[in-house]
mmCIF file of C-alpha atoms in Angstrom:
data_model
loop_
_atom_site.group_PDB
_atom_site.id
_atom_site.type_symbol
_atom_site.label_atom_id
_atom_site.label_comp_id
_atom_site.label_asym_id
_atom_site.label_seq_id
_atom_site.Cartn_x
_atom_site.Cartn_y
_atom_site.Cartn_z
ATOM 1 C CA MET A 1 -10.116 8.399 -7.602
ATOM 2 C CA SER A 2 -6.440 9.366 -8.904
ATOM 3 C CA LYS A 3 -3.482 7.932 -7.658
ATOM 4 C CA ILE A 4 -2.376 11.675 -6.921
ATOM 5 C CA ARG A 5 -5.840 12.325 -5.113
ATOM 6 C CA ILE A 6 -5.193 9.207 -2.526
ATOM 7 C CA ARG A 7 -1.956 9.692 -1.984
ATOM 8 C CA PHE A 8 -2.501 13.586 -0.904
ATOM 9 C CA ILE A 9 -5.372 12.509 1.534
ATOM 10 C CA VAL A 10 -3.289 9.831 3.035
ATOM 11 C CA THR A 11 -0.415 12.371 3.623
ATOM 12 C CA ILE A 12 -2.458 14.935 5.382
ATOM 13 C CA LEU A 13 -3.841 12.162 7.303
ATOM 14 C CA GLY A 14 -0.772 11.498 8.910
ATOM 15 C CA LEU A 15 0.287 14.867 9.505
ATOM 16 C CA LEU A 16 -3.083 15.265 11.466
ATOM 17 C CA PHE A 17 -2.804 12.641 13.352
ATOM 18 C CA LEU A 18 0.751 11.645 13.283
ATOM 19 C CA SER A 19 0.327 8.271 11.259
ATOM 20 C CA TYR A 20 -0.507 6.709 8.154
ATOM 21 C CA GLY A 21 1.380 4.702 5.437
ATOM 22 C CA CYS A 22 1.892 0.965 4.522
ATOM 23 C CA GLN A 23 4.559 -3.922 3.330
ATOM 24 C CA ASN A 24 7.194 -9.084 1.918
ATOM 25 C CA GLU A 25 9.463 -12.161 3.514
ATOM 26 C CA GLN A 26 9.569 -13.698 6.888
ATOM 27 C CA VAL A 27 12.006 -12.271 9.286
ATOM 28 C CA PRO A 28 13.580 -13.987 12.303
ATOM 29 C CA VAL A 29 11.738 -13.509 15.794
ATOM 30 C CA SER A 30 12.675 -14.558 18.937
ATOM 31 C CA LYS A 31 11.055 -18.289 19.600
ATOM 32 C CA GLU A 32 9.109 -16.667 22.307
ATOM 33 C CA GLU A 33 7.295 -14.296 20.121
ATOM 34 C CA LYS A 34 6.947 -17.326 17.589
ATOM 35 C CA ILE A 35 4.968 -19.147 19.404
ATOM 36 C CA THR A 36 1.294 -18.647 19.731
ATOM 37 C CA THR A 37 -1.296 -19.776 22.077
ATOM 38 C CA SER A 38 -4.101 -20.685 19.654
ATOM 39 C CA ASN A 39 -4.770 -19.647 15.860
ATOM 40 C CA LYS A 40 -7.108 -17.160 17.249
ATOM 41 C CA ILE A 41 -6.704 -13.589 16.623
ATOM 42 C CA LYS A 42 -6.484 -11.633 19.980
ATOM 43 C CA THR A 43 -8.016 -8.183 20.429
ATOM 44 C CA LEU A 44 -5.884 -6.014 22.530
ATOM 45 C CA ASN A 45 -7.084 -3.632 25.331
ATOM 46 C CA ILE A 46 -5.037 -0.600 24.187
ATOM 47 C CA GLN A 47 -5.994 3.101 25.236
ATOM 48 C CA PRO A 48 -8.142 4.981 22.456
ATOM 49 C CA LYS A 49 -5.264 7.878 23.168
ATOM 50 C CA GLU A 50 -2.246 5.615 22.625
ATOM 51 C CA PHE A 51 -3.424 3.715 19.555
ATOM 52 C CA GLN A 52 -2.606 5.709 15.985
ATOM 53 C CA ARG A 53 -2.837 2.908 13.791
ATOM 54 C CA ILE A 54 -1.284 -0.876 12.499
ATOM 55 C CA VAL A 55 1.289 -0.442 9.599
ATOM 56 C CA GLY A 56 1.362 -3.644 8.381
ATOM 57 C CA TRP A 57 2.553 -7.001 8.590
ATOM 58 C CA ILE A 58 5.979 -8.005 9.601
ATOM 59 C CA ASP A 59 5.468 -11.845 9.294
ATOM 60 C CA ASP A 60 2.371 -14.514 9.226
ATOM 61 C CA GLU A 61 2.096 -13.684 12.763
ATOM 62 C CA ASN A 62 3.558 -10.389 13.361
ATOM 63 C CA VAL A 63 2.572 -6.944 12.515
ATOM 64 C CA LEU A 64 4.344 -3.437 13.014
ATOM 65 C CA LEU A 65 2.025 -1.600 15.659
ATOM 66 C CA GLN A 66 2.129 2.383 15.951
ATOM 67 C CA LEU A 67 1.208 4.122 19.453
ATOM 68 C CA LYS A 68 1.752 7.372 20.961
ATOM 69 C CA LYS A 69 3.101 6.866 24.357
ATOM 70 C CA GLU A 70 4.182 10.207 27.024
ATOM 71 C CA GLY A 71 4.481 12.305 24.076
ATOM 72 C CA LYS A 72 6.799 10.192 21.802
ATOM 73 C CA ILE A 73 5.611 7.883 19.031
ATOM 74 C CA THR A 74 6.520 4.398 19.433
ATOM 75 C CA PHE A 75 6.615 1.237 17.062
ATOM 76 C CA GLU A 76 6.097 -2.207 18.425
ATOM 77 C CA ARG A 77 5.628 -5.561 17.118
ATOM 78 C CA LEU A 78 2.600 -7.182 17.771
ATOM 79 C CA ASN A 79 2.108 -10.964 17.740
ATOM 80 C CA VAL A 80 -1.990 -10.975 16.658
ATOM 81 C CA PHE A 81 -2.474 -14.740 17.894
ATOM 82 C CA SER A 82 -0.598 -13.953 21.328
ATOM 83 C CA GLY A 83 -1.372 -10.471 21.988
ATOM 84 C CA LYS A 84 2.632 -10.126 22.703
ATOM 85 C CA GLN A 85 3.991 -6.831 22.176
ATOM 86 C CA HIS A 86 7.707 -5.690 21.756
ATOM 87 C CA GLN A 87 8.955 -2.163 21.272
ATOM 88 C CA ILE A 88 11.001 -1.600 18.193
ATOM 89 C CA TYR A 89 11.735 1.820 18.272
ATOM 90 C CA GLU A 90 10.741 5.524 19.054
ATOM 91 C CA THR A 91 10.901 8.997 18.390
ATOM 92 C CA THR A 92 9.634 12.400 19.204
ATOM 93 C CA HIS A 93 9.111 13.693 15.511
ATOM 94 C CA VAL A 94 5.754 14.280 13.793
ATOM 95 C CA ILE A 95 5.041 11.121 11.666
ATOM 96 C CA SER A 96 3.522 11.338 8.242
ATOM 97 C CA GLU A 97 4.472 7.795 6.366
ATOM 98 C CA VAL A 98 5.543 4.884 7.402
ATOM 99 C CA VAL A 99 6.312 2.032 5.056
ATOM 100 C CA ILE A 100 7.457 -1.602 5.700
ATOM 101 C CA SER A 101 10.539 -3.026 3.264
ATOM 102 C CA PRO A 102 9.522 -5.765 0.808
ATOM 103 C CA ASN A 103 11.349 -8.034 2.310
ATOM 104 C CA ARG A 104 10.324 -7.135 5.796
ATOM 105 C CA ASP A 105 13.409 -6.743 7.579
ATOM 106 C CA CYS A 106 13.248 -3.057 8.263
ATOM 107 C CA PHE A 107 10.938 0.039 7.672
ATOM 108 C CA LEU A 108 10.946 3.797 6.571
ATOM 109 C CA ILE A 109 9.888 6.158 8.873
ATOM 110 C CA TYR A 110 9.339 9.956 6.855
ATOM 111 C CA SER A 111 8.612 12.431 9.768
ATOM 112 C CA ALA A 112 8.999 15.808 10.405
ATOM 113 C CA GLU A 113 11.226 17.406 12.933
ATOM 114 C CA SER A 114 10.097 20.804 12.675
ATOM 115 C CA LYS A 115 8.385 22.779 9.844
ATOM 116 C CA ASP A 116 11.697 23.682 8.059
ATOM 117 C CA LYS A 117 13.203 19.967 8.644
ATOM 118 C CA ALA A 118 11.895 16.198 7.859
ATOM 119 C CA ASN A 119 14.093 12.716 7.680
ATOM 120 C CA LEU A 120 13.835 10.102 5.791
ATOM 121 C CA ASP A 121 14.954 6.917 8.428
ATOM 122 C CA ILE A 122 15.515 3.519 7.283
ATOM 123 C CA ILE A 123 14.550 1.274 11.028
ATOM 124 C CA SER A 124 15.771 -2.172 11.035
ATOM 125 C CA ILE A 125 13.019 -4.615 12.708
ATOM 126 C CA ASP A 126 15.484 -5.040 15.739
ATOM 127 C CA GLY A 127 15.396 -0.865 15.999
ATOM 128 C CA SER A 128 18.733 -0.278 15.011
ATOM 129 C CA ILE A 129 18.883 2.947 12.621
ATOM 130 C CA MET A 130 20.394 1.644 8.825
ATOM 131 C CA SER A 131 20.283 4.998 7.143
ATOM 132 C CA THR A 132 18.991 8.325 7.555
ATOM 133 C CA LYS A 133 18.527 11.358 5.116
ATOM 134 C CA GLU A 134 17.544 15.266 5.743
ATOM 135 C CA VAL A 135 14.847 16.611 3.176
ATOM 136 C CA LYS A 136 12.761 19.396 3.317
ATOM 137 C CA PRO A 137 8.833 18.653 4.356
ATOM 138 C CA GLN A 138 6.592 18.335 1.465
ATOM 139 C CA SER A 139 4.272 15.344 -0.080
ATOM 140 C CA ILE A 140 6.157 12.304 -0.771
ATOM 141 C CA GLU A 141 5.104 8.941 -2.456
ATOM 142 C CA PHE A 142 7.469 6.251 -2.220
ATOM 143 C CA SER A 143 8.235 3.332 -4.125
ATOM 144 C CA TRP A 144 10.564 0.780 -2.813
ATOM 145 C CA ASN A 145 12.200 -1.894 -5.236
ATOM 146 C CA GLN A 146 10.922 -5.036 -4.498
ATOM 147 C CA ASP A 147 14.334 -6.672 -6.263
ATOM 148 C CA ASP A 148 17.074 -4.468 -4.565
ATOM 149 C CA GLN A 149 15.781 -2.826 -1.077
ATOM 150 C CA ASN A 150 18.707 -0.370 -1.186
ATOM 151 C CA LYS A 151 16.786 1.856 -4.698
ATOM 152 C CA MET A 152 14.004 3.628 -3.656
ATOM 153 C CA PHE A 153 11.362 6.063 -5.809
ATOM 154 C CA LEU A 154 10.323 9.120 -4.423
ATOM 155 C CA THR A 155 8.036 11.301 -5.931
ATOM 156 C CA THR A 156 7.412 14.830 -4.805
ATOM 157 C CA PHE A 157 4.234 16.987 -5.361
ATOM 158 C CA ASP A 158 3.652 20.622 -4.284
ATOM 159 C CA THR A 159 0.301 22.687 -3.719
ATOM 160 C CA ASP A 160 -0.602 22.612 -7.664
ATOM 161 C CA TRP A 161 0.162 18.727 -8.113
ATOM 162 C CA ASN A 162 3.550 19.345 -9.773
ATOM 163 C CA TYR A 163 5.706 16.599 -9.500
ATOM 164 C CA GLN A 164 9.277 15.183 -9.313
ATOM 165 C CA VAL A 165 10.521 11.853 -9.450
ATOM 166 C CA PHE A 166 13.754 11.453 -7.471
ATOM 167 C CA GLN A 167 15.846 7.889 -6.905
ATOM 168 C CA TRP A 168 17.367 7.151 -3.796
ATOM 169 C CA ASP A 169 20.454 5.389 -3.432
ATOM 170 C CA ILE A 170 20.127 4.567 0.392
ATOM 171 C CA PRO A 171 23.355 3.160 1.220
ATOM 172 C CA THR A 172 25.153 6.403 -0.232
ATOM 173 C CA GLY A 173 22.217 8.529 0.242
ATOM 174 C CA ASN A 174 22.391 10.022 -3.212
ATOM 175 C CA ILE A 175 19.222 11.178 -4.384
ATOM 176 C CA THR A 176 19.116 11.896 -7.940
ATOM 177 C CA ARG A 177 16.408 13.357 -10.458
ATOM 178 C CA LEU A 178 14.872 10.830 -12.754
ATOM 179 C CA ASN A 179 13.293 12.484 -15.749
ATOM 180 C CA THR A 180 10.027 10.933 -16.542
ATOM 181 C CA ASP A 181 6.989 11.826 -18.157
ATOM 182 C CA SER A 182 4.624 10.505 -15.653
ATOM 183 C CA PRO A 183 4.438 10.534 -11.489
ATOM 184 C CA PHE A 184 2.690 6.838 -11.624
ATOM 185 C CA VAL A 185 5.976 5.050 -11.812
ATOM 186 C CA SER A 186 6.826 1.892 -9.979
ATOM 187 C CA TRP A 187 9.990 -0.528 -9.927
ATOM 188 C CA TYR A 188 9.876 -3.565 -12.346
ATOM 189 C CA SER A 189 13.430 -5.056 -11.553
ATOM 190 C CA ASP A 190 16.576 -3.965 -10.307
ATOM 191 C CA ASN A 191 17.001 -1.445 -12.871
ATOM 192 C CA LEU A 192 14.006 -1.430 -15.340
ATOM 193 C CA PHE A 193 10.851 0.667 -14.078
ATOM 194 C CA VAL A 194 7.232 1.203 -15.466
ATOM 195 C CA PHE A 195 5.066 4.032 -15.607
ATOM 196 C CA ASN A 196 1.743 5.530 -16.849
ATOM 197 C CA GLN A 197 2.024 8.468 -18.986
ATOM 198 C CA LYS A 198 -0.964 10.095 -19.537
ATOM 199 C CA LEU A 199 -1.955 12.889 -22.069
ATOM 200 C CA SER A 200 -2.892 14.786 -18.842
ATOM 201 C CA PRO A 201 -3.804 14.618 -15.350
ATOM 202 C CA GLN A 202 -7.300 14.663 -16.036
ATOM 203 C CA LYS A 203 -7.243 12.067 -18.179
ATOM 204 C CA ASP A 204 -8.358 8.520 -16.673
ATOM 205 C CA ARG A 205 -6.231 6.423 -18.554
ATOM 206 C CA GLY A 206 -2.843 6.663 -20.011
ATOM 207 C CA ASP A 207 -0.147 4.463 -21.745
ATOM 208 C CA LEU A 208 2.121 2.235 -19.639
ATOM 209 C CA TYR A 209 5.970 2.210 -20.699
ATOM 210 C CA LEU A 210 9.078 0.476 -19.504
ATOM 211 C CA GLU A 211 12.411 2.200 -19.193
ATOM 212 C CA ASP A 212 15.984 1.058 -18.204
ATOM 213 C CA ILE A 213 16.953 3.345 -15.079
ATOM 214 C CA ARG A 214 20.751 2.918 -16.667
ATOM 215 C CA ASP A 215 19.723 4.027 -20.175
ATOM 216 C CA LYS A 216 17.171 6.106 -20.808
ATOM 217 C CA THR A 217 17.087 6.254 -24.637
ATOM 218 C CA VAL A 218 15.037 3.240 -24.806
ATOM 219 C CA LYS A 219 11.316 3.704 -24.211
ATOM 220 C CA ASN A 220 8.985 0.805 -25.023
ATOM 221 C CA LEU A 221 5.197 0.636 -24.874
ATOM 222 C CA VAL A 222 3.976 -2.100 -22.809
ATOM 223 C CA VAL A 223 0.279 -1.898 -22.729
ATOM 224 C CA ALA A 224 -1.976 1.191 -24.142
ATOM 225 C CA ASP A 225 -4.850 2.635 -22.947
ATOM 226 C CA VAL A 226 -4.864 1.487 -18.771
ATOM 227 C CA TYR A 227 -6.343 2.859 -15.663
ATOM 228 C CA LYS A 228 -3.984 2.217 -12.833
ATOM 229 C CA PHE A 229 -1.637 -0.575 -13.004
ATOM 230 C CA ALA A 230 0.416 -2.895 -10.002
ATOM 231 C CA VAL A 231 3.518 -4.978 -9.939
ATOM 232 C CA SER A 232 4.338 -7.976 -7.748
ATOM 233 C CA ALA A 233 6.923 -10.201 -7.700
ATOM 234 C CA ASN A 234 5.999 -12.029 -10.702
ATOM 235 C CA THR A 235 2.914 -10.384 -12.146
ATOM 236 C CA LEU A 236 1.717 -7.178 -13.774
ATOM 237 C CA LEU A 237 -2.066 -6.301 -12.968
ATOM 238 C CA THR A 238 -3.135 -3.335 -15.381
ATOM 239 C CA ILE A 239 -6.503 -2.134 -14.873
ATOM 240 C CA GLU A 240 -8.202 -1.419 -17.925
ATOM 241 C CA PRO A 241 -11.522 -0.620 -19.628
ATOM 242 C CA SER A 242 -13.719 -2.970 -20.667
ATOM 243 C CA LYS A 243 -15.740 -2.955 -24.187
ATOM 244 C CA GLU A 244 -18.776 -1.775 -22.252
ATOM 245 C CA ASP A 245 -18.493 1.294 -20.654
ATOM 246 C CA LYS A 246 -20.630 -0.043 -17.254
ATOM 247 C CA ALA A 247 -17.449 -2.376 -16.540
ATOM 248 C CA MET A 248 -13.525 -2.413 -16.077
ATOM 249 C CA VAL A 249 -11.137 -5.395 -16.741
ATOM 250 C CA TYR A 250 -8.160 -6.313 -13.918
ATOM 251 C CA ASN A 251 -5.600 -7.741 -16.593
ATOM 252 C CA PHE A 252 -3.229 -9.879 -15.014
ATOM 253 C CA ARG A 253 -0.148 -10.410 -17.064
ATOM 254 C CA THR A 254 3.467 -12.598 -16.877
ATOM 255 C CA VAL A 255 6.260 -10.694 -16.551
ATOM 256 C CA GLY A 256 6.932 -11.168 -19.918
ATOM 257 C CA PHE A 257 3.496 -8.590 -19.987
ATOM 258 C CA GLN A 258 1.171 -11.461 -21.601
ATOM 259 C CA SER A 259 -1.905 -11.325 -20.733
ATOM 260 C CA TYR A 260 -3.132 -15.249 -18.636
ATOM 261 C CA TYR A 261 -6.141 -14.077 -17.290
ATOM 262 C CA GLN A 262 -9.195 -11.436 -17.181
ATOM 263 C CA TYR A 263 -11.558 -10.410 -14.598
ATOM 264 C CA GLU A 264 -14.174 -7.864 -15.644
ATOM 265 C CA ALA A 265 -15.922 -6.026 -12.737
ATOM 266 C CA PRO A 266 -18.870 -3.270 -12.928
ATOM 267 C CA ARG A 267 -17.344 0.511 -13.158
ATOM 268 C CA VAL A 268 -18.244 3.033 -10.518
ATOM 269 C CA TYR A 269 -17.385 6.456 -10.822
ATOM 270 C CA ASP A 270 -17.811 10.093 -8.937
ATOM 271 C CA GLU A 271 -17.649 13.665 -10.099
ATOM 272 C CA LEU A 272 -14.009 13.241 -11.392
ATOM 273 C CA GLY A 273 -13.994 10.337 -13.056
ATOM 274 C CA THR A 274 -13.654 6.257 -12.565
ATOM 275 C CA PHE A 275 -13.282 5.469 -8.797
ATOM 276 C CA PHE A 276 -10.941 2.696 -8.447
ATOM 277 C CA PRO A 277 -11.768 0.511 -4.906
ATOM 278 C CA PHE A 278 -8.785 -0.757 -2.759
ATOM 279 C CA TYR A 279 -6.822 -3.794 -3.978
ATOM 280 C CA ASP A 280 -4.252 -6.068 -2.240
ATOM 281 C CA LEU A 281 -1.971 -8.353 -4.866
ATOM 282 C CA ASN A 282 -0.553 -10.979 -3.311
ATOM 283 C CA VAL A 283 0.092 -13.860 -6.573
ATOM 284 C CA GLU A 284 2.385 -15.798 -4.979
ATOM 285 C CA LYS A 285 -0.219 -16.919 -2.769
ATOM 286 C CA GLU A 286 -2.622 -17.176 -5.669
ATOM 287 C CA SER A 287 -4.641 -14.263 -3.812
ATOM 288 C CA PHE A 288 -5.945 -11.008 -5.407
ATOM 289 C CA LEU A 289 -8.703 -9.302 -3.047
ATOM 290 C CA THR A 290 -10.789 -6.017 -4.297
ATOM 291 C CA PHE A 291 -13.561 -4.355 -3.293
ATOM 292 C CA GLU A 292 -16.312 -4.874 -6.013
ATOM 293 C CA PRO A 293 -19.619 -2.545 -6.114
ATOM 294 C CA TYR A 294 -23.072 -4.779 -7.112
ATOM 295 C CA GLU A 295 -23.655 -2.628 -10.040
ATOM 296 C CA SER A 296 -21.941 0.308 -12.261
ATOM 297 C CA LYS A 297 -23.172 3.455 -11.038
ATOM 298 C CA LYS A 298 -22.074 6.862 -9.737
ATOM 299 C CA LEU A 299 -20.336 6.491 -5.862
ATOM 300 C CA LYS A 300 -22.535 7.823 -2.977
ATOM 301 C CA ASP A 301 -20.901 8.826 -0.272
ATOM 302 C CA HIS A 302 -22.035 5.943 2.540
ATOM 303 C CA GLY A 303 -20.743 2.493 3.183
ATOM 304 C CA GLY A 304 -22.025 -1.188 2.208
ATOM 305 C CA GLU A 305 -21.805 -0.855 -1.229
ATOM 306 C CA PHE A 306 -19.299 -3.152 -2.073
ATOM 307 C CA LYS A 307 -18.360 -6.509 -1.426
ATOM 308 C CA LEU A 308 -14.981 -8.592 -0.749
ATOM 309 C CA VAL A 309 -14.215 -10.495 -3.783
ATOM 310 C CA LYS A 310 -10.993 -13.075 -3.864
ATOM 311 C CA VAL A 311 -9.741 -13.687 -7.402
ATOM 312 C CA SER A 312 -7.380 -16.580 -8.227
ATOM 313 C CA PRO A 313 -5.842 -15.877 -11.537
ATOM 314 C CA LYS A 314 -4.137 -19.090 -11.554
ATOM 315 C CA GLU A 315 -7.618 -20.992 -10.885
ATOM 316 C CA LYS A 316 -8.990 -18.761 -12.877
ATOM 317 C CA LYS A 317 -12.424 -18.314 -10.538
ATOM 318 C CA ALA A 318 -13.426 -15.894 -8.273
ATOM 319 C CA GLU A 319 -14.829 -15.834 -4.412
ATOM 320 C CA THR A 320 -16.946 -13.713 -2.716
ATOM 321 C CA MET A 321 -15.390 -12.972 1.035
ATOM 322 C CA LEU A 322 -17.831 -10.242 2.451
ATOM 323 C CA GLU A 323 -20.830 -8.975 1.526
ATOM 324 C CA LEU A 324 -22.210 -5.464 1.925
ATOM 325 C CA THR A 325 -19.180 -3.956 3.333
ATOM 326 C CA ASN A 326 -16.695 -0.917 3.122
ATOM 327 C CA ASN A 327 -14.330 0.278 0.662
ATOM 328 C CA GLU A 328 -11.059 0.125 2.730
ATOM 329 C CA PRO A 329 -7.224 -0.347 2.770
ATOM 330 C CA ILE A 330 -6.490 -4.228 2.434
ATOM 331 C CA VAL A 331 -3.489 -6.061 2.739
ATOM 332 C CA THR A 332 -2.943 -9.723 3.126
ATOM 333 C CA SER A 333 -0.335 -11.473 5.396
ATOM 334 C CA PRO A 334 2.397 -13.326 3.484
ATOM 335 C CA ASN A 335 0.819 -16.448 3.487
ATOM 336 C CA GLY A 336 -2.321 -15.032 2.205
ATOM 337 C CA LYS A 337 -4.280 -16.353 4.803
ATOM 338 C CA TYR A 338 -5.237 -13.485 6.772
ATOM 339 C CA CYS A 339 -6.070 -9.568 6.098
ATOM 340 C CA LEU A 340 -5.292 -5.993 7.751
ATOM 341 C CA TYR A 341 -8.565 -4.003 7.049
ATOM 342 C CA GLY A 342 -9.538 -0.237 7.415
ATOM 343 C CA TYR A 343 -7.928 2.716 7.592
ATOM 344 C CA LEU A 344 -6.022 2.215 10.773
ATOM 345 C CA PHE A 345 -5.961 -1.461 9.730
ATOM 346 C CA ASP A 346 -7.617 -1.965 12.625
ATOM 347 C CA GLN A 347 -9.358 -5.469 11.459
ATOM 348 C CA ILE A 348 -8.527 -8.337 10.466
ATOM 349 C CA ILE A 349 -10.234 -10.934 8.251
ATOM 350 C CA ASP A 350 -9.596 -14.572 8.808
ATOM 351 C CA LEU A 351 -9.570 -15.669 4.746
ATOM 352 C CA GLU A 352 -10.612 -19.202 5.146
ATOM 353 C CA THR A 353 -13.945 -18.319 7.872
ATOM 354 C CA LYS A 354 -14.286 -15.289 6.520
ATOM 355 C CA ASP A 355 -14.945 -13.817 9.655
ATOM 356 C CA THR A 356 -13.785 -9.948 10.709
ATOM 357 C CA LEU A 357 -12.659 -9.658 13.797
ATOM 358 C CA TYR A 358 -11.016 -6.157 15.701
ATOM 359 C CA LEU A 359 -7.631 -6.486 16.628
ATOM 360 C CA ILE A 360 -7.901 -3.306 18.915
ATOM 361 C CA GLN A 361 -11.092 -2.621 21.188
ATOM 362 C CA HIS A 362 -13.414 -1.071 18.726
ATOM 363 C CA ARG A 363 -14.261 2.474 19.423
ATOM 364 C CA ASP A 364 -17.271 4.268 17.961
ATOM 365 C CA LYS A 365 -15.472 7.449 18.436
ATOM 366 C CA MET A 366 -12.040 7.296 17.456
ATOM 367 C CA TYR A 367 -11.054 11.339 17.679
#
C-alpha cells in the first residue's frame, strides 16, 4: 500500500470521526502524575461516546488522550499505570490530524474551523498555544524535523493526487514551497532531507536522494531501488526488494548510509502492488517492530494473517512477540518497553511479557 493512500485514508477517517494522527524524549510532569501505583496497565472506564483515540506517547508513563465532551474536543495527559488524567487543551474545531513533536514537549493540531478555514496550532504539553497558522483545508502530510523542532515539511495533495511540498518555519510562520521531485520526503538533519523519487506514482520502487535545504544544486543518490524508507535519530531504514520476488528486505543503515544489518521477510501484495505492514522504528532502544506475514501471497481481507516481530539490528536477531494478530498501527514508548497498538491506540502491548491489554474498556461496536 502506498504512503499516499495510507495518508489519504487516515485524513478521511480523521475528518469523519474527528480524529487521527501520531510521536521522542521526556518532558517534565508533576510528582503526583509521575508516581505510579503499580507497574500494571490500568484500564479506564471512559464513556464510548467520549473516547476518540490515544494520539501517542508523551513519556514512558503518559500518553496524549483525545476526547469529545459536550461538543468540544479535549486533549488530556493520561498516566497508563495510575489512570490519572489531566486536561491540557480544548477546542471546538473539527480535528483532522494531531502530531506529537520529536522532543514530546508540544504537539501539532491540524483542525478545520469552517469549510473554508483551517488552522495549524502548536500546543505545549502544559496547554499554552506556542504558534498558530491559518491555511486552507486540504489533505496534508506532516514531517517534523527531529534536529530542529522549529522546522516542518507540509506535503499537500489534491483530489487527483497532485502534490506540493512546503517548508514551515514555525517561529516566523513563513511557509515556502520546496521544489522537490517527490512527495515522499523526510528530514535527515537540521538542513538535510531525503526523498524517494519514483518514475511514476504507480511504481512500487524508486531511488533515494539526499539534498540540502540551503543549496538545491546538490542532489546525491543515496540508495537505488527502494520501496520505502524511514529515518530515526541515528539510523536510516530502507525497505528493498530481495533477490527473490517472494521476499523483501529491511535494510538498517548508519547515518553515513552504510548497511549494518538486513532482515528478510515474506512479501505480500494486493491489486495495487506490494503491501507494506505497519512498523515502528526505535533503534535507539534497539527496537524495530513490524508485522510480518507467514508467507508470501496475495493479501486477504481478514485479520490474523500476521505475526508481530521485534528485530534487534544491533544484536542481529529477531523475536516473535505476537502470533496470528492483525496488522494495525503500532508505536513504542521511549524506553522501548511498551507499545501502543490499534487504529485508535486503545490497546497496549507489554513487550516483556508479550501481553496485550486494553487501555480503554473494549467495545465490540465503536460506532
